[in-house]
Short mmCIF file of C-alpha atoms and ligand atoms in Angstrom, two decimals:
data_model
loop_
_atom_site.label_atom_id
_atom_site.label_comp_id
_atom_site.label_asym_id
_atom_site.label_seq_id
_atom_site.Cartn_x
_atom_site.Cartn_y
_atom_site.Cartn_z
CA MET A 6 -70.46 52.50 -19.82
CA ARG A 7 -68.85 49.61 -21.31
CA ALA A 8 -66.64 47.52 -18.98
CA VAL A 9 -63.49 46.10 -20.48
CA ALA A 10 -62.56 42.75 -19.68
CA ARG A 11 -59.20 41.33 -19.03
CA ASN A 12 -57.55 45.08 -19.17
CA VAL A 13 -55.33 46.33 -16.32
CA SER A 14 -54.67 49.70 -15.78
CA VAL A 15 -51.39 50.03 -13.59
CA VAL A 16 -50.85 53.66 -11.92
CA GLY A 17 -47.37 54.02 -11.37
CA GLY A 18 -44.09 53.71 -13.38
CA GLY A 19 -41.87 53.22 -10.75
CA ILE A 20 -40.25 49.47 -10.22
CA ALA A 21 -43.13 48.08 -8.66
CA GLY A 22 -45.16 49.50 -11.52
CA LEU A 23 -43.24 47.82 -13.95
CA THR A 24 -42.41 44.76 -12.19
CA ALA A 25 -46.42 43.91 -11.97
CA ALA A 26 -47.22 44.95 -15.55
CA ILE A 27 -44.35 42.25 -17.07
CA TYR A 28 -46.06 39.56 -14.93
CA LEU A 29 -49.66 40.78 -16.32
CA ALA A 30 -48.47 40.92 -19.51
CA ARG A 31 -47.00 37.51 -19.84
CA GLY A 32 -50.10 36.14 -18.13
CA GLY A 33 -52.20 37.43 -21.24
CA ARG A 34 -53.81 40.81 -19.54
CA THR A 35 -53.74 43.72 -21.95
CA VAL A 36 -51.84 46.39 -19.73
CA THR A 37 -51.20 49.85 -19.75
CA VAL A 38 -48.92 51.77 -17.44
CA PHE A 39 -49.86 55.23 -16.63
CA GLU A 40 -47.03 57.75 -15.26
CA LYS A 41 -47.26 61.17 -14.19
CA ASN A 42 -43.64 62.07 -15.07
CA ARG A 43 -42.28 62.28 -18.65
CA HIS A 44 -39.60 59.21 -17.31
CA LEU A 45 -40.35 55.96 -15.66
CA GLY A 46 -38.31 54.70 -12.85
CA GLY A 47 -39.72 56.61 -9.52
CA ARG A 48 -37.10 56.68 -6.99
CA ALA A 49 -34.84 54.16 -8.61
CA VAL A 50 -33.94 56.68 -11.40
CA THR A 51 -30.60 57.67 -11.79
CA HIS A 52 -29.40 61.30 -13.61
CA LEU A 53 -26.81 61.78 -15.57
CA ARG A 54 -24.47 64.86 -14.60
CA HIS A 55 -21.22 65.31 -16.00
CA GLY A 56 -20.67 61.97 -16.93
CA PHE A 57 -21.47 60.92 -13.39
CA ARG A 58 -24.44 58.58 -12.62
CA PHE A 59 -26.43 59.92 -9.62
CA ASN A 60 -28.93 57.61 -7.97
CA LEU A 61 -31.59 59.20 -5.67
CA GLY A 62 -29.14 58.84 -2.77
CA PRO A 63 -27.50 55.44 -1.76
CA HIS A 64 -29.00 52.29 -3.44
CA ALA A 65 -27.89 48.84 -2.97
CA VAL A 66 -29.48 45.66 -4.49
CA TYR A 67 -29.53 42.99 -1.59
CA ARG A 68 -28.20 40.17 -3.45
CA PHE A 69 -29.98 37.32 -1.74
CA GLY A 70 -33.14 39.39 -1.16
CA PRO A 71 -36.36 38.25 -2.21
CA GLY A 72 -36.73 41.55 -4.81
CA SER A 73 -33.61 40.35 -6.53
CA ARG A 74 -35.11 36.67 -6.87
CA VAL A 75 -38.20 38.50 -8.57
CA LEU A 76 -35.71 40.49 -10.88
CA ARG A 77 -33.98 36.98 -11.61
CA GLU A 78 -37.20 35.17 -12.26
CA LEU A 79 -38.36 38.16 -14.98
CA GLY A 80 -34.56 37.70 -16.57
CA ILE A 81 -33.66 41.32 -15.13
CA PRO A 82 -29.72 41.50 -14.91
CA ILE A 83 -27.91 42.95 -11.83
CA ARG A 84 -24.47 43.81 -12.76
CA GLY A 85 -22.46 45.82 -10.38
CA GLY A 86 -19.66 45.23 -7.84
CA VAL A 87 -20.04 43.61 -4.20
CA PRO A 88 -18.73 45.82 -1.51
CA LYS A 89 -16.02 43.97 0.85
CA ARG A 90 -17.36 44.36 4.32
CA GLY A 91 -15.36 46.69 6.11
CA GLY A 92 -14.67 50.91 6.51
CA THR A 93 -14.88 53.20 9.42
CA VAL A 94 -16.83 53.53 12.27
CA MET A 95 -16.78 56.73 13.97
CA PHE A 96 -17.87 57.46 17.69
CA GLU A 97 -17.56 59.91 20.09
CA GLY A 98 -15.39 62.22 17.61
CA ARG A 99 -12.93 59.27 16.98
CA GLN A 100 -12.24 56.82 13.90
CA HIS A 101 -12.27 52.94 14.32
CA GLU A 102 -12.25 50.00 11.97
CA LEU A 103 -15.51 48.78 11.35
CA PRO A 104 -15.60 45.67 13.41
CA VAL A 105 -17.81 43.65 11.09
CA THR A 106 -15.44 40.29 10.71
CA PRO A 107 -14.08 38.29 13.29
CA PHE A 108 -10.48 39.47 12.23
CA SER A 109 -11.76 43.48 12.18
CA ILE A 110 -13.72 42.72 15.50
CA LEU A 111 -10.54 41.91 17.09
CA ARG A 112 -8.36 44.59 15.69
CA SER A 113 -10.83 47.54 15.73
CA SER A 114 -10.34 49.95 19.01
CA LEU A 115 -14.11 50.80 19.09
CA LEU A 116 -15.00 47.78 21.18
CA PRO A 117 -13.47 46.73 24.52
CA PHE A 118 -12.12 42.92 25.15
CA ARG A 119 -15.58 41.64 26.39
CA GLY A 120 -17.35 43.38 23.88
CA LYS A 121 -15.18 41.96 21.31
CA LEU A 122 -16.15 38.49 22.62
CA GLU A 123 -19.53 39.12 22.51
CA ALA A 124 -19.52 40.68 18.92
CA VAL A 125 -17.70 37.44 17.49
CA ARG A 126 -20.29 35.18 19.43
CA LEU A 127 -23.09 37.85 17.88
CA LEU A 128 -21.77 37.50 14.40
CA ALA A 129 -21.67 33.60 14.39
CA ARG A 130 -25.42 33.57 15.81
CA LEU A 131 -27.24 35.99 13.47
CA PRO A 132 -26.93 33.72 10.13
CA THR A 133 -28.88 31.26 11.50
CA LEU A 134 -30.89 33.15 13.80
CA ASN A 135 -34.87 32.26 13.69
CA THR A 136 -36.20 36.02 13.74
CA ARG A 137 -40.14 34.66 13.93
CA PRO A 138 -40.17 34.74 17.65
CA PHE A 139 -39.32 38.72 17.66
CA GLU A 140 -42.25 39.74 15.36
CA LEU A 141 -44.03 41.65 18.31
CA MET A 142 -40.64 43.43 19.90
CA SER A 143 -38.96 46.59 18.90
CA VAL A 144 -35.08 46.34 17.71
CA ARG A 145 -34.19 48.41 20.67
CA GLU A 146 -35.93 45.88 23.15
CA TRP A 147 -34.09 43.13 21.24
CA ALA A 148 -30.94 44.92 21.56
CA ASP A 149 -31.38 45.62 25.36
CA ARG A 150 -32.02 41.63 26.28
CA ASN A 151 -29.60 40.22 23.79
CA ILE A 152 -26.51 42.20 23.79
CA GLU A 153 -24.93 42.98 27.31
CA ASN A 154 -22.00 45.01 26.27
CA ARG A 155 -23.21 48.81 26.18
CA ARG A 156 -20.70 49.96 23.36
CA LEU A 157 -21.52 46.86 21.07
CA ARG A 158 -25.58 47.43 21.69
CA GLU A 159 -25.12 51.02 20.34
CA PHE A 160 -22.98 49.78 17.39
CA PHE A 161 -25.68 47.02 16.50
CA MET A 162 -28.26 49.67 16.31
CA SER A 163 -26.31 51.85 14.17
CA LEU A 164 -26.06 48.57 12.12
CA CYS A 165 -29.77 48.14 12.12
CA ARG A 166 -30.34 51.97 11.17
CA VAL A 167 -28.03 51.61 8.04
CA VAL A 168 -29.90 48.42 6.71
CA THR A 169 -33.33 49.65 7.33
CA TYR A 170 -32.47 53.25 6.85
CA SER A 171 -34.91 54.31 9.97
CA PRO A 172 -33.44 55.46 13.08
CA ASP A 173 -36.57 54.41 14.84
CA GLU A 174 -35.96 51.71 17.69
CA ARG A 175 -39.60 51.08 18.05
CA GLN A 176 -39.26 49.72 14.58
CA CYS A 177 -39.74 45.73 14.73
CA ALA A 178 -37.01 43.70 15.77
CA SER A 179 -37.62 40.82 13.23
CA VAL A 180 -37.61 42.87 10.39
CA ALA A 181 -34.29 44.76 11.15
CA LEU A 182 -32.76 41.43 11.91
CA ASP A 183 -33.60 39.38 8.69
CA GLN A 184 -32.38 43.04 6.88
CA LEU A 185 -28.96 42.70 8.68
CA LYS A 186 -28.76 38.92 7.82
CA ARG A 187 -29.52 39.76 4.13
CA ALA A 188 -26.95 42.41 4.41
CA MET A 189 -24.47 39.72 5.55
CA LEU A 190 -24.80 38.02 2.59
CA GLY A 191 -23.40 40.95 0.30
CA VAL A 192 -25.31 43.94 -1.57
CA VAL A 193 -24.57 45.10 -5.27
CA TYR A 194 -23.94 48.89 -5.99
CA VAL A 195 -25.43 48.48 -9.68
CA HIS A 196 -23.10 49.73 -12.81
CA GLU A 197 -24.09 52.62 -14.45
CA GLY A 198 -26.98 52.86 -11.79
CA TRP A 199 -30.37 52.00 -10.91
CA GLN A 200 -31.62 53.24 -13.83
CA LYS A 201 -29.99 50.25 -15.53
CA ILE A 202 -32.83 47.83 -13.71
CA VAL A 203 -35.42 50.68 -14.70
CA ASP A 204 -34.37 50.43 -18.54
CA SER A 205 -34.37 46.78 -18.63
CA LEU A 206 -37.63 46.23 -16.81
CA HIS A 207 -39.03 49.08 -19.27
CA SER A 208 -37.75 46.94 -22.52
CA THR A 209 -38.82 43.49 -20.76
CA ALA A 210 -42.56 44.80 -20.49
CA VAL A 211 -42.45 46.61 -23.97
CA ALA A 212 -41.40 43.07 -25.19
CA ALA A 213 -44.10 41.53 -23.27
CA GLY A 214 -46.61 43.89 -25.11
CA VAL A 215 -47.49 46.27 -21.77
CA ASN A 216 -48.66 50.08 -23.49
CA PHE A 217 -47.03 53.18 -21.71
CA VAL A 218 -49.01 56.47 -21.16
CA THR A 219 -46.32 58.79 -19.64
CA SER A 220 -46.98 62.66 -18.37
CA SER A 221 -50.25 61.57 -17.30
CA ARG A 222 -51.21 61.88 -13.63
CA VAL A 223 -54.38 59.60 -12.44
CA VAL A 224 -56.60 61.90 -10.19
CA GLY A 225 -59.07 59.33 -9.23
CA VAL A 226 -60.44 55.75 -9.46
CA GLU A 227 -63.93 55.34 -10.03
CA THR A 228 -65.96 52.47 -8.08
CA ASN A 229 -69.40 51.35 -8.05
CA GLY A 230 -69.03 48.24 -5.52
CA ARG A 231 -65.87 47.36 -8.16
CA VAL A 232 -63.55 48.97 -10.08
CA THR A 233 -65.34 51.09 -13.13
CA ALA A 234 -62.85 53.77 -14.42
CA LEU A 235 -59.73 55.87 -13.99
CA GLU A 236 -59.76 59.64 -14.15
CA LEU A 237 -56.66 61.09 -15.72
CA GLY A 238 -55.85 64.91 -14.91
CA GLY A 239 -54.79 67.44 -17.05
CA LEU A 240 -53.85 67.72 -20.70
CA GLU A 241 -50.79 66.07 -20.31
CA THR A 242 -52.53 63.04 -21.70
CA VAL A 243 -51.13 62.61 -24.63
CA ARG A 244 -51.91 59.35 -26.57
CA SER A 245 -49.36 58.66 -28.96
CA GLU A 246 -50.36 56.77 -32.13
CA THR A 247 -48.37 53.64 -31.53
CA VAL A 248 -50.41 52.77 -28.24
CA GLU A 249 -53.67 53.89 -29.48
CA ALA A 250 -54.94 50.52 -30.63
CA ALA A 251 -54.38 49.02 -27.87
CA LEU A 252 -55.46 51.16 -25.04
CA PRO A 253 -58.56 50.74 -23.48
CA PRO A 254 -61.26 52.99 -24.63
CA LEU A 255 -60.89 56.57 -23.38
CA GLU A 256 -64.68 58.42 -22.81
CA ALA A 257 -65.11 61.49 -24.52
CA ASN A 258 -65.88 64.10 -22.30
CA VAL A 259 -67.35 67.41 -23.11
CA GLU A 260 -64.89 69.78 -20.98
CA GLY A 261 -62.24 67.96 -22.11
CA ASN A 262 -60.84 67.30 -19.28
CA PRO A 263 -60.18 65.14 -17.19
CA ALA A 264 -60.49 61.96 -19.09
CA ARG A 265 -61.75 58.83 -18.05
CA VAL A 266 -60.63 55.46 -18.92
CA LEU A 267 -62.92 52.56 -18.53
CA THR A 268 -61.05 49.73 -16.78
CA ASP A 269 -62.19 46.88 -14.48
CA THR A 270 -59.04 46.35 -13.00
CA VAL A 271 -56.61 48.78 -11.43
CA LEU A 272 -53.39 48.05 -9.67
CA LEU A 273 -51.92 51.31 -7.72
CA ALA A 274 -48.25 51.11 -7.44
CA VAL A 275 -48.01 54.38 -5.97
CA ASP A 276 -47.47 55.97 -2.12
CA PRO A 277 -49.88 55.41 -0.02
CA THR A 278 -51.25 58.90 0.30
CA THR A 279 -51.28 59.32 -3.50
CA ALA A 280 -53.26 55.76 -3.31
CA ALA A 281 -55.93 57.04 -0.82
CA SER A 282 -56.38 60.42 -2.40
CA LEU A 283 -57.37 58.43 -5.47
CA LEU A 284 -60.46 56.49 -3.50
CA SER A 285 -63.63 58.15 -2.48
CA ASN A 286 -64.47 55.00 -0.28
CA GLU A 287 -62.42 56.42 3.12
CA LYS A 288 -63.24 53.43 4.73
CA VAL A 289 -60.72 51.36 2.70
CA SER A 290 -57.99 53.83 2.36
CA ARG A 291 -58.31 55.40 6.16
CA CYS A 292 -55.31 53.03 7.26
CA TRP A 293 -53.18 53.97 4.48
CA ARG A 294 -52.98 57.48 5.64
CA THR A 295 -51.42 56.40 8.82
CA LEU A 296 -48.26 54.95 7.72
CA GLU A 297 -45.27 56.51 8.46
CA PRO A 298 -42.40 56.87 6.04
CA VAL A 299 -38.91 56.36 6.51
CA THR A 300 -36.90 59.66 5.32
CA LEU A 301 -33.38 60.31 4.66
CA ALA A 302 -31.38 63.68 3.89
CA CYS A 303 -28.72 62.84 1.27
CA LEU A 304 -25.87 64.56 -0.16
CA ASP A 305 -24.68 63.11 -3.42
CA VAL A 306 -21.25 64.60 -4.48
CA ALA A 307 -19.11 63.80 -7.67
CA LEU A 308 -15.29 64.33 -7.45
CA SER A 309 -12.72 64.57 -10.17
CA ARG A 310 -11.02 62.15 -7.64
CA LEU A 311 -10.98 61.14 -3.93
CA PRO A 312 -8.47 62.96 -1.62
CA ASN A 313 -7.98 59.82 0.56
CA PRO A 314 -8.86 56.82 -1.59
CA LYS A 315 -8.73 54.38 1.50
CA GLN A 316 -11.65 56.11 3.09
CA ILE A 317 -14.52 53.81 1.06
CA PHE A 318 -17.45 53.33 3.68
CA ALA A 319 -18.35 54.96 7.21
CA ILE A 320 -20.94 55.23 9.48
CA SER A 321 -21.43 56.91 12.87
CA VAL A 322 -22.51 55.14 15.87
CA ASP A 323 -23.64 58.51 17.86
CA ARG A 324 -24.70 60.45 15.08
CA PRO A 325 -27.29 59.17 12.39
CA TYR A 326 -24.68 59.64 9.17
CA TYR A 327 -24.04 57.50 6.27
CA TYR A 328 -20.90 57.59 4.16
CA SER A 329 -19.82 55.32 1.08
CA VAL A 330 -17.81 55.82 -1.96
CA HIS A 331 -20.68 53.96 -4.32
CA SER A 332 -18.31 54.34 -7.35
CA ALA A 333 -15.20 52.21 -5.69
CA TRP A 334 -17.41 49.20 -6.61
CA ALA A 335 -19.80 50.47 -9.38
CA GLN A 336 -19.19 52.19 -12.71
CA LEU A 337 -20.80 55.27 -12.14
CA THR A 338 -18.03 58.04 -13.07
CA PRO A 339 -15.29 58.71 -15.77
CA GLN A 340 -12.34 57.74 -15.26
CA GLY A 341 -10.68 58.14 -12.14
CA GLY A 342 -13.96 60.10 -10.67
CA ALA A 343 -15.92 59.40 -7.61
CA LEU A 344 -19.52 59.41 -6.45
CA ILE A 345 -20.03 59.82 -2.84
CA HIS A 346 -23.39 59.45 -0.97
CA VAL A 347 -23.40 61.09 2.52
CA ALA A 348 -26.63 60.78 4.02
CA LYS A 349 -28.44 61.52 7.44
CA TYR A 350 -30.91 59.06 8.95
CA ARG A 351 -34.22 61.21 9.83
CA ALA A 352 -36.29 60.69 13.01
CA LYS A 353 -39.32 62.53 11.29
CA PRO A 354 -40.09 63.31 8.16
CA SER A 355 -39.33 66.90 7.18
CA LYS A 356 -42.03 69.30 5.94
CA MET A 357 -40.03 69.46 2.80
CA THR A 358 -41.30 66.74 0.16
CA SER A 359 -39.16 64.65 -2.35
CA ARG A 360 -40.77 66.93 -4.80
CA ASP A 361 -38.43 69.29 -3.69
CA TYR A 362 -35.28 67.45 -4.67
CA ASP A 363 -35.32 68.04 -8.73
CA GLY A 364 -32.66 70.44 -9.82
CA ASP A 365 -29.55 71.79 -7.87
CA SER A 366 -30.84 75.23 -7.02
CA ILE A 367 -33.56 74.47 -4.19
CA ARG A 368 -34.89 76.70 -1.61
CA LEU A 369 -34.06 75.26 1.55
CA ASP A 370 -35.70 75.39 4.91
CA ASP A 371 -33.94 75.96 8.27
CA GLU A 372 -33.86 72.29 9.13
CA ALA A 373 -32.59 71.19 5.83
CA LYS A 374 -29.80 73.85 5.54
CA ARG A 375 -28.79 72.31 9.01
CA ASP A 376 -28.80 69.03 7.71
CA LEU A 377 -26.50 70.00 4.63
CA ALA A 378 -24.28 71.81 6.73
CA GLU A 379 -23.86 68.87 8.86
CA LEU A 380 -23.47 66.10 6.30
CA GLU A 381 -20.89 68.80 4.62
CA ALA A 382 -18.76 68.86 7.67
CA PHE A 383 -19.17 64.91 7.95
CA LEU A 384 -17.60 64.47 4.75
CA ASP A 385 -15.12 67.15 6.08
CA GLU A 386 -14.05 64.59 8.57
CA LEU A 387 -13.58 61.75 5.97
CA GLN A 388 -12.32 63.13 3.20
CA PRO A 389 -10.66 66.58 3.75
CA GLY A 390 -10.22 68.70 0.68
CA TRP A 391 -13.38 67.51 -1.29
CA ARG A 392 -14.38 70.61 -1.57
CA GLU A 393 -11.89 71.57 -4.14
CA LEU A 394 -12.46 68.49 -6.56
CA VAL A 395 -16.21 69.00 -6.86
CA ARG A 396 -17.51 68.54 -10.28
CA HIS A 397 -21.16 68.19 -9.16
CA ARG A 398 -23.27 67.99 -6.09
CA ARG A 399 -26.93 68.01 -5.24
CA PHE A 400 -28.68 67.69 -2.06
CA LEU A 401 -31.88 66.20 -1.14
CA PRO A 402 -33.30 67.35 1.97
CA SER A 403 -36.08 64.92 2.40
CA LEU A 404 -36.51 61.80 0.24
CA ALA A 405 -39.06 58.97 1.40
CA VAL A 406 -36.74 55.59 1.07
CA THR A 407 -39.51 53.75 2.32
CA ASN A 408 -43.29 54.50 2.57
CA ALA A 409 -43.94 52.61 5.75
CA VAL A 410 -41.68 51.71 8.48
CA THR A 411 -42.53 48.26 10.03
CA MET A 412 -43.85 48.45 13.57
CA PRO A 413 -44.22 45.21 15.73
CA SER A 414 -47.36 44.03 14.72
CA ALA A 415 -47.64 46.78 12.02
CA TYR A 416 -50.32 46.90 10.19
CA ARG A 417 -48.81 46.74 6.21
CA PRO A 418 -51.88 46.57 3.42
CA GLN A 419 -52.06 43.53 1.25
CA PRO A 420 -52.17 43.50 -2.63
CA GLN A 421 -55.79 42.61 -2.76
CA THR A 422 -58.14 45.43 -1.56
CA PRO A 423 -61.79 44.99 0.06
CA ILE A 424 -62.82 46.59 -3.48
CA ARG A 425 -63.09 44.29 -6.48
CA GLY A 426 -60.67 44.90 -9.04
CA LEU A 427 -58.48 47.10 -6.57
CA TYR A 428 -54.94 46.19 -6.09
CA LEU A 429 -51.76 47.48 -4.53
CA ALA A 430 -48.16 47.19 -4.64
CA GLY A 431 -45.09 49.30 -3.00
CA ASP A 432 -42.84 48.98 -0.65
CA TRP A 433 -45.63 49.80 1.70
CA VAL A 434 -47.72 46.71 0.82
CA GLY A 435 -47.46 43.03 1.52
CA ALA A 436 -45.74 41.13 4.26
CA GLU A 437 -42.10 40.39 2.70
CA GLY A 438 -39.08 42.13 2.83
CA VAL A 439 -38.71 45.93 3.45
CA LEU A 440 -37.25 48.92 0.90
CA ALA A 441 -37.37 47.75 -3.04
CA ASP A 442 -37.55 43.84 -1.89
CA ALA A 443 -41.11 44.89 -0.80
CA ALA A 444 -41.86 46.85 -4.14
CA LEU A 445 -40.93 43.72 -6.30
CA THR A 446 -42.49 41.05 -4.03
CA SER A 447 -45.62 42.97 -3.19
CA ALA A 448 -45.91 43.62 -7.35
CA ARG A 449 -45.55 39.85 -7.90
CA ALA A 450 -48.09 38.80 -5.44
CA ALA A 451 -50.55 41.77 -7.02
CA ALA A 452 -50.17 40.38 -10.63
CA ARG A 453 -50.88 36.89 -9.26
CA ALA A 454 -53.63 37.74 -7.35
CA ILE A 455 -55.01 39.75 -10.68
CA LEU A 456 -53.98 36.79 -12.86
CA ALA A 457 -56.15 34.32 -10.21
CA GLU A 458 -59.27 36.22 -10.98
CA PRO A 459 -62.13 34.58 -12.73
C1 FAD B 22 -32.44 57.79 -1.15
C2 FAD B 22 -32.67 56.65 -1.08
C3 FAD B 22 -32.15 55.07 -1.16
C4 FAD B 22 -32.80 53.96 -1.35
N1 FAD B 22 -31.94 53.10 -1.09
C5 FAD B 22 -32.17 51.85 -1.33
C6 FAD B 22 -31.48 50.64 -1.18
O1 FAD B 22 -30.40 50.77 -0.96
N2 FAD B 22 -32.31 49.56 -1.19
C7 FAD B 22 -33.23 49.16 -1.61
O2 FAD B 22 -33.72 48.14 -1.74
N3 FAD B 22 -34.51 49.99 -1.76
C8 FAD B 22 -33.92 51.45 -1.68
N4 FAD B 22 -34.70 52.78 -1.74
C9 FAD B 22 -36.06 52.14 -2.08
C10 FAD B 22 -36.23 52.23 -3.68
O3 FAD B 22 -35.81 53.16 -4.21
C11 FAD B 22 -37.76 51.66 -3.30
O4 FAD B 22 -38.33 50.86 -2.62
C12 FAD B 22 -38.61 51.64 -4.79
O5 FAD B 22 -37.93 52.21 -6.02
C13 FAD B 22 -39.59 51.78 -4.71
O6 FAD B 22 -40.61 51.61 -6.15
P1 FAD B 22 -41.96 51.97 -6.43
O7 FAD B 22 -42.41 51.26 -7.76
O8 FAD B 22 -42.71 50.95 -5.30
O9 FAD B 22 -42.18 53.60 -5.85
P2 FAD B 22 -41.87 54.29 -6.59
O10 FAD B 22 -40.60 54.69 -6.91
O11 FAD B 22 -42.09 55.86 -5.97
O12 FAD B 22 -42.99 54.77 -8.19
C14 FAD B 22 -43.90 55.12 -7.83
C15 FAD B 22 -44.36 55.87 -9.23
O13 FAD B 22 -45.86 56.36 -9.30
C16 FAD B 22 -45.76 57.77 -10.02
N5 FAD B 22 -47.22 58.42 -9.69
C17 FAD B 22 -47.45 58.93 -8.14
N6 FAD B 22 -48.15 59.37 -8.35
C18 FAD B 22 -48.92 59.10 -9.60
C19 FAD B 22 -50.35 59.48 -10.32
N7 FAD B 22 -51.38 59.96 -9.54
N8 FAD B 22 -50.66 59.25 -11.36
C20 FAD B 22 -49.39 58.41 -12.10
N9 FAD B 22 -48.32 57.95 -11.75
C21 FAD B 22 -47.83 58.38 -10.13
C22 FAD B 22 -44.43 58.46 -9.59
O14 FAD B 22 -44.33 59.33 -10.63
C23 FAD B 22 -43.49 57.33 -9.74
O15 FAD B 22 -42.88 57.10 -10.85
C24 FAD B 22 -34.32 54.02 -1.91
C25 FAD B 22 -34.91 54.88 -1.91
C26 FAD B 22 -34.29 55.99 -1.56
C27 FAD B 22 -35.32 57.37 -1.93
#
């Protein structure tokens, strides 16, 4: 079998795979991205329904997060609206002003007087707080030690849940605090949805010479001390005329299925379970299977208008809910319309996987039915009358927001693996950031490591 030098095969066409592919192609490698779906983008896709642009649940770019730096470095624009800090917080069935600025802290009825004073002090302390000493502490432990007022403590915990998407109180304090600090610097709701970022990454990758093979599921990575080949499953593997010349050699096989692509460098930009299933080397991949995903149940709703235009953002302290009208800040709807994301932070992943979300008529198990009813009832509280104004809605019972919740002293795999020629990228890889920040920074780190190979 002929090894192919300086070819890199990227498995997965989400934002991590696309980002790595651009760095690699600009670094002089011949790069091919294999994506199992017909469309690129993974969890960053946006679907157009009746003129409304639906991200997969609520998506915000952290303006000054490490992921934004990667996108800027690649010349990918992030255009959108920056939501103002403010909104509603629900507690014990009552609505209060969200106390997140000095004035709203003083005005809000959520906190008692002593809690207000402590909240102002905490707000002033957070931006310059060195979080390194809290790497081995859970966020609950940090809150218990540092916040005296009980109501403020629980409110703080609900803010950590919103910024990390995880209701797990065991999660690492330094990660949650860093994310809170980033959120305080502002987020962007992207005009026309995250698809804009995906499209921009795609066109930049094409300009850099990256080849794409979509509708092509990778079913195995062959190794023999080092990476030797990829196995492609199914007959979906259609090689178009235009990319034929640039692709690495495809070994003819007698059965016609699966096909093998000879390659000595593979970057896996997929979820950890899939990554582990592609390798026969259990020793290397065992830990990847133990990572705990953070999942969310999302109700995404398009309305012809907003019944209560003042109610733009809300969270709950004593229930794990989120509500935000993303169209109030980003162009996502026809004129006058509204696009709302309501979500429930899930303590445990449900048995339903994210595969179940596609399409609008999904079969729901009992737990998902309950989640949907809860989210609709939450929306009733905030936007009474919304049901009469629905243009389109969809329910996503259990989406993996991120593939690994960060625990104190948690193991998160590095982009370089013990297998020569095998690399990883994604929101479960590397040491920097969480969510898309982690996907983008690990993609850059993996590409740099590959380019540094002799
Ligand atoms: C509801 C929700 C809300 C979110 N909100 C935010 C937010 O506000 N801020 C933020 O920063 N991040 C947010 N995220 C997270 C963000 O979307 C992800 O971190 C990011 O999109 C991950 O990109 P990725 O490329 O690492 O993975 P993915 O997007 O999962 O891409 C992996 C790709 O690999 C492909 N693939 C899988 N297996 C194979 C195979 N065998 N062969 C070929 N291809 C394969 C998949 O089809 C997919 O396209 C949110 C996610 C969700 C679901």
